[in-house]
C-alpha positions as a printed Julia matrix, in Angstrom:
347×3 Matrix{Float64}:
 72.09  132.66  -152.28
 70.59  129.24  -153.0
 67.34  128.53  -154.79
 65.08  125.54  -155.29
 63.14  124.29  -158.26
 61.1   121.09  -157.98
 58.52  119.11  -159.89
 56.13  116.36  -158.81
 55.45  114.18  -161.81
 55.42  110.52  -162.51
 58.63  110.39  -160.47
 58.99  113.55  -158.41
 62.05  115.63  -159.24
 63.41  118.49  -157.18
 66.44  120.62  -157.94
 68.07  123.21  -155.73
 69.68  125.69  -158.1
 70.72  129.23  -158.68
 68.67  131.7   -160.72
 68.56  131.27  -164.47
 67.01  133.12  -167.34
 67.66  134.37  -170.82
 66.66  137.58  -172.57
 64.44  136.85  -175.59
 65.98  137.75  -178.93
 65.06  137.29  -182.64
 66.97  135.49  -185.4
 68.56  137.24  -188.36
 70.24  136.03  -191.52
 73.74  134.83  -190.75
 75.27  132.14  -192.93
 75.56  134.1   -196.18
 78.63  136.34  -195.95
 78.36  140.13  -196.61
 79.04  141.55  -200.04
 82.11  143.63  -200.62
 81.79  147.17  -199.24
 78.5   146.17  -197.62
 77.88  147.31  -194.07
 75.67  145.39  -191.66
 72.04  146.45  -192.03
 69.88  147.33  -189.06
 67.49  144.4   -188.44
 63.96  145.18  -189.62
 61.37  144.67  -186.81
 59.01  141.77  -187.41
 55.83  140.7   -185.68
 56.39  138.94  -182.36
 56.58  135.12  -182.62
 54.36  132.82  -180.59
 57.31  131.92  -178.36
 60.25  134.07  -177.23
 63.18  133.95  -179.61
 66.5   135.71  -179.59
 67.63  139.06  -181.15
 71.31  138.93  -181.9
 73.13  142.18  -181.16
 75.66  142.73  -183.95
 79.13  142.27  -182.55
 82.03  143.75  -184.52
 84.62  141.22  -185.61
 82.38  138.15  -185.37
 81.7   135.86  -188.31
 78.19  135.23  -189.65
 78.25  131.72  -188.18
 79.26  133.02  -184.77
 76.46  135.59  -184.82
 73.91  132.93  -185.76
 75.14  130.68  -182.96
 74.95  133.6   -180.54
 71.27  134.13  -181.35
 70.3   130.44  -181.17
 72.41  129.37  -178.16
 70.08  130.62  -175.36
 67.52  127.94  -176.3
 70.03  125.07  -176.6
 70.43  122.77  -173.58
 72.65  119.94  -172.4
 70.42  117.12  -171.11
 72.0   114.95  -168.39
 70.11  111.74  -167.51
 70.3   109.2   -164.67
 69.17  105.58  -164.24
 67.15  103.8   -161.51
 70.12  103.78  -159.13
 70.9   107.48  -159.6
 73.95  106.68  -161.75
 74.79  109.05  -164.6
 73.76  107.43  -167.89
 74.75  109.99  -170.5
 74.46  113.56  -171.68
 72.99  114.75  -174.94
 71.86  117.94  -176.62
 68.36  119.33  -177.04
 66.6   122.67  -177.38
 63.48  124.47  -176.17
 60.64  124.53  -178.7
 58.17  126.33  -176.43
 58.51  128.95  -173.72
 56.79  126.67  -171.19
 59.6   124.12  -171.12
 59.12  121.65  -173.97
 62.51  120.24  -175.04
 63.2   118.19  -178.17
 66.06  115.69  -178.05
 66.89  112.32  -179.67
 65.17  109.31  -178.09
 68.59  107.78  -177.47
 69.34  110.6   -174.99
 66.59  109.5   -172.55
 66.52  105.76  -173.24
 66.71  103.98  -169.87
 66.37  107.21  -167.85
 64.25  107.88  -164.76
 65.56  111.36  -163.96
 67.22  114.21  -165.85
 68.21  117.86  -165.71
 68.65  120.42  -168.48
 71.49  122.94  -168.35
 71.83  126.13  -170.36
 75.07  127.87  -171.25
 74.25  130.86  -169.03
 74.14  128.68  -165.89
 70.47  127.71  -165.85
 69.61  124.31  -164.36
 66.11  122.84  -164.77
 64.44  119.65  -163.58
 62.94  117.48  -166.3
 59.77  115.64  -165.26
 59.89  113.06  -168.03
 58.85  112.39  -171.63
 55.46  113.8   -172.72
 55.65  112.48  -176.29
 58.06  110.65  -178.51
 58.87  107.7   -180.69
 61.76  105.28  -180.46
 61.16  104.44  -184.12
 61.46  108.07  -185.21
 64.26  108.64  -182.74
 62.64  111.67  -181.09
 61.51  112.59  -177.58
 59.7   115.68  -176.28
 60.53  116.38  -172.64
 58.83  118.56  -170.06
 61.12  120.82  -168.01
 60.18  122.86  -164.96
 60.48  126.48  -166.1
 58.66  129.78  -165.82
 59.57  131.09  -169.25
 62.52  130.41  -171.52
 63.71  131.43  -175.0
 62.49  128.98  -177.63
 63.4   128.3   -181.25
 60.96  128.51  -184.16
 60.29  125.31  -186.1
 60.35  125.99  -189.84
 57.22  125.59  -191.96
 59.23  124.68  -195.04
 58.23  121.34  -196.54
 60.73  121.43  -199.39
 64.47  121.67  -198.92
 66.57  122.85  -201.84
 69.45  120.42  -202.45
 72.75  121.51  -200.93
 71.09  124.13  -198.72
 73.68  125.62  -196.37
 72.8   125.2   -192.68
 74.39  125.43  -189.26
 74.32  122.93  -186.38
 74.37  124.78  -183.05
 75.54  122.59  -180.17
 75.75  123.4   -176.47
 78.59  125.62  -175.28
 78.72  123.37  -172.2
 80.09  120.58  -174.43
 83.29  122.54  -175.05
 84.9   122.2   -178.46
 82.53  119.36  -179.39
 79.61  121.77  -179.0
 81.08  124.35  -181.37
 78.87  125.43  -184.32
 79.22  123.31  -187.44
 78.41  124.45  -190.97
 77.35  122.04  -193.7
 75.1   121.28  -196.65
 71.79  119.46  -196.32
 69.76  117.49  -198.84
 66.75  115.16  -198.92
 67.35  111.59  -197.75
 66.39  109.2   -200.54
 65.2   106.46  -198.15
 63.0   108.61  -195.89
 61.26  111.87  -196.8
 61.24  112.97  -193.13
 65.01  112.72  -192.91
 67.81  114.77  -194.41
 71.43  114.02  -195.13
 73.91  116.45  -193.64
 77.35  116.69  -195.19
 79.07  117.58  -191.93
 80.45  115.56  -189.05
 78.63  116.13  -185.75
 80.17  114.88  -182.46
 78.23  112.35  -180.36
 77.53  114.89  -177.6
 75.87  117.22  -180.15
 73.28  114.69  -181.32
 70.03  116.58  -180.73
 71.47  119.96  -181.69
 69.18  122.17  -183.79
 69.91  122.5   -187.5
 69.03  126.05  -188.52
 68.85  127.98  -191.78
 70.27  131.44  -192.4
 67.21  133.0   -190.71
 67.66  131.01  -187.52
 64.61  128.81  -188.11
 64.93  125.14  -187.14
 64.6   122.8   -190.09
 65.44  119.74  -187.99
 67.76  118.22  -185.42
 70.68  115.82  -185.72
 69.63  112.37  -184.48
 72.19  109.98  -185.95
 75.71  109.73  -187.22
 76.22  107.98  -190.52
 79.31  106.1   -191.63
 78.94  107.29  -195.22
 81.78  109.66  -196.0
 79.59  111.92  -198.13
 76.83  112.09  -195.5
 78.17  111.54  -191.99
 75.08  112.86  -190.14
 71.3   112.34  -190.28
 68.76  115.11  -189.56
 65.14  114.48  -188.56
 62.86  117.15  -190.03
 61.07  119.94  -188.15
 57.76  118.74  -189.62
 58.19  115.4   -187.84
 58.79  117.22  -184.56
 55.65  119.29  -185.15
 53.65  116.16  -185.85
 54.71  114.57  -182.55
 54.02  117.75  -180.6
 50.57  118.11  -182.15
 49.59  114.82  -180.51
 50.37  116.0   -176.97
 47.18  116.28  -174.92
 46.7   119.19  -172.5
 46.59  116.73  -169.59
 49.54  114.65  -170.78
 51.61  113.14  -167.96
 55.4   113.17  -168.19
 56.87  109.68  -167.8
 60.29  108.09  -168.08
 60.99  105.19  -170.46
 62.57  103.06  -167.68
 60.25  104.05  -164.86
 58.75  101.06  -163.06
 54.95  101.19  -162.69
 53.7   101.68  -159.16
 51.61   98.75  -157.79
 49.34  101.22  -155.97
 48.22  104.78  -156.78
 50.71  107.36  -155.62
 49.54  109.69  -152.85
 48.41  113.15  -153.91
 50.85  115.69  -152.48
 49.14  118.76  -151.01
 52.15  120.43  -149.38
 55.78  120.24  -150.49
 57.89  122.96  -148.84
 61.37  123.51  -150.19
 64.29  122.02  -148.28
 66.82  124.53  -146.99
 70.32  124.4   -148.41
 72.62  123.95  -145.37
 75.07  126.77  -144.75
 77.81  124.3   -143.83
 77.77  122.95  -147.41
 78.56  126.32  -149.01
 82.18  125.44  -149.62
 81.03  123.07  -152.4
 80.16  126.02  -154.67
 79.29  125.1   -158.22
 79.16  121.33  -157.66
 75.79  119.69  -158.34
 75.05  116.65  -156.15
 72.04  114.4   -156.66
 70.24  111.94  -154.4
 67.0   109.91  -154.4
 64.67  109.54  -151.45
 61.52  107.55  -150.65
 58.95  109.54  -148.67
 56.57  107.2   -146.79
 53.18  108.67  -145.83
 50.8   107.57  -143.07
 47.05  107.32  -143.72
 46.51  110.71  -142.07
 48.71  112.4   -144.7
 51.8   113.02  -142.58
 55.27  111.62  -143.3
 56.16  108.47  -141.39
 59.79  108.47  -142.5
 62.17  109.33  -145.32
 64.55  106.72  -146.73
 67.78  107.52  -148.57
 67.81  105.4   -151.73
 70.83  107.1   -153.28
 72.99  109.42  -151.23
 74.3   112.74  -152.5
 77.66  111.72  -151.05
 77.52  114.45  -148.42
 75.77  113.58  -145.12
 74.97  117.23  -144.52
 73.01  117.4   -147.79
 71.18  114.12  -147.11
 70.23  115.39  -143.66
 68.89  118.63  -145.17
 66.89  116.65  -147.72
 65.35  114.4   -145.07
 64.49  117.33  -142.81
 62.78  119.14  -145.69
 60.9   116.1   -147.01
 59.58  115.27  -143.53
 57.51  118.47  -143.76
 55.61  117.24  -146.84
 51.93  116.3   -146.61
 49.67  114.23  -148.81
 45.91  113.94  -149.09
 44.64  111.75  -146.18
 43.0   108.42  -146.92
 45.63  105.75  -147.41
 49.26  104.99  -146.83
 51.67  105.33  -149.7
 55.05  106.6   -150.84
 56.7   108.68  -153.52
 60.25  108.65  -154.87
 61.88  112.08  -154.96
 65.05  112.61  -157.05
 66.7   115.75  -155.67
 69.66  117.75  -156.94
 71.55  120.29  -154.81
 73.37  123.05  -156.67
 75.29  125.67  -154.72
 76.12  128.99  -156.25
């Protein structure tokens, strides 16, 4: 069966995907190994957090690091971004910090992007409408993804970090071996109190991965790689992320760094039915194909025509997109157009 998710934002994004979802769980202590003759203790129930978090189910034979990664992984995403022409720019790591779809990732991940999708290890695929807050100087971006509810990680309230604190970096399982959990020691960065030095090497694809303590709380995310042998990675603190998120207004509009401003106000869409995934394209199971389309509206609110700006590469998918977009309607009053990035995912 095929499903659709779509978002109309600064640049409308629509993704046709399969179902996705994660069971909320809670974090437990992981990194410190068990004492001799000690048996795993039953987790003590705690009060429910503000956002869903994971509860790791003890699995015999797994290491403490593996159990910690298992509890954090549902909230970790691989962010794939595209440029103005629909060309793949890069992929990076991020993670949900709220159950309504806020994702934190390094600024470098979305630099130059006008469209992106977030993928979870369990097969979830979500449209990202753009950046709702961020700072190139701080190297952070907060994205808005189209979700109903997702597992989210808890940002630590700790202001002080004990030197040589042991932590884990949890990358995306979709990155293969380069997304494997990494253990290391963290200490305060002498040049910037909002940064930490991490004595562990983190692959490029895992920049943006959450850095968690033994309780599964996020104390920061990896934003840079450092050439210093004793400190190969740089971590931006959770308090900096909180500060950026606190400045997000309730009516904040998601925008892309490279999005070109529209010379005229975009039409207000009042009806946007979902395109139908064509049955004849079913043999492309599991392959995501993206395209971009310009929907031109007449003054009466109907669609005059739909232009293919970037093809999906399959005529049958482009035809399905055009047929679906021709059914859209905008608020009458003036002519206008919107650009709709659209991703087809068969499952």
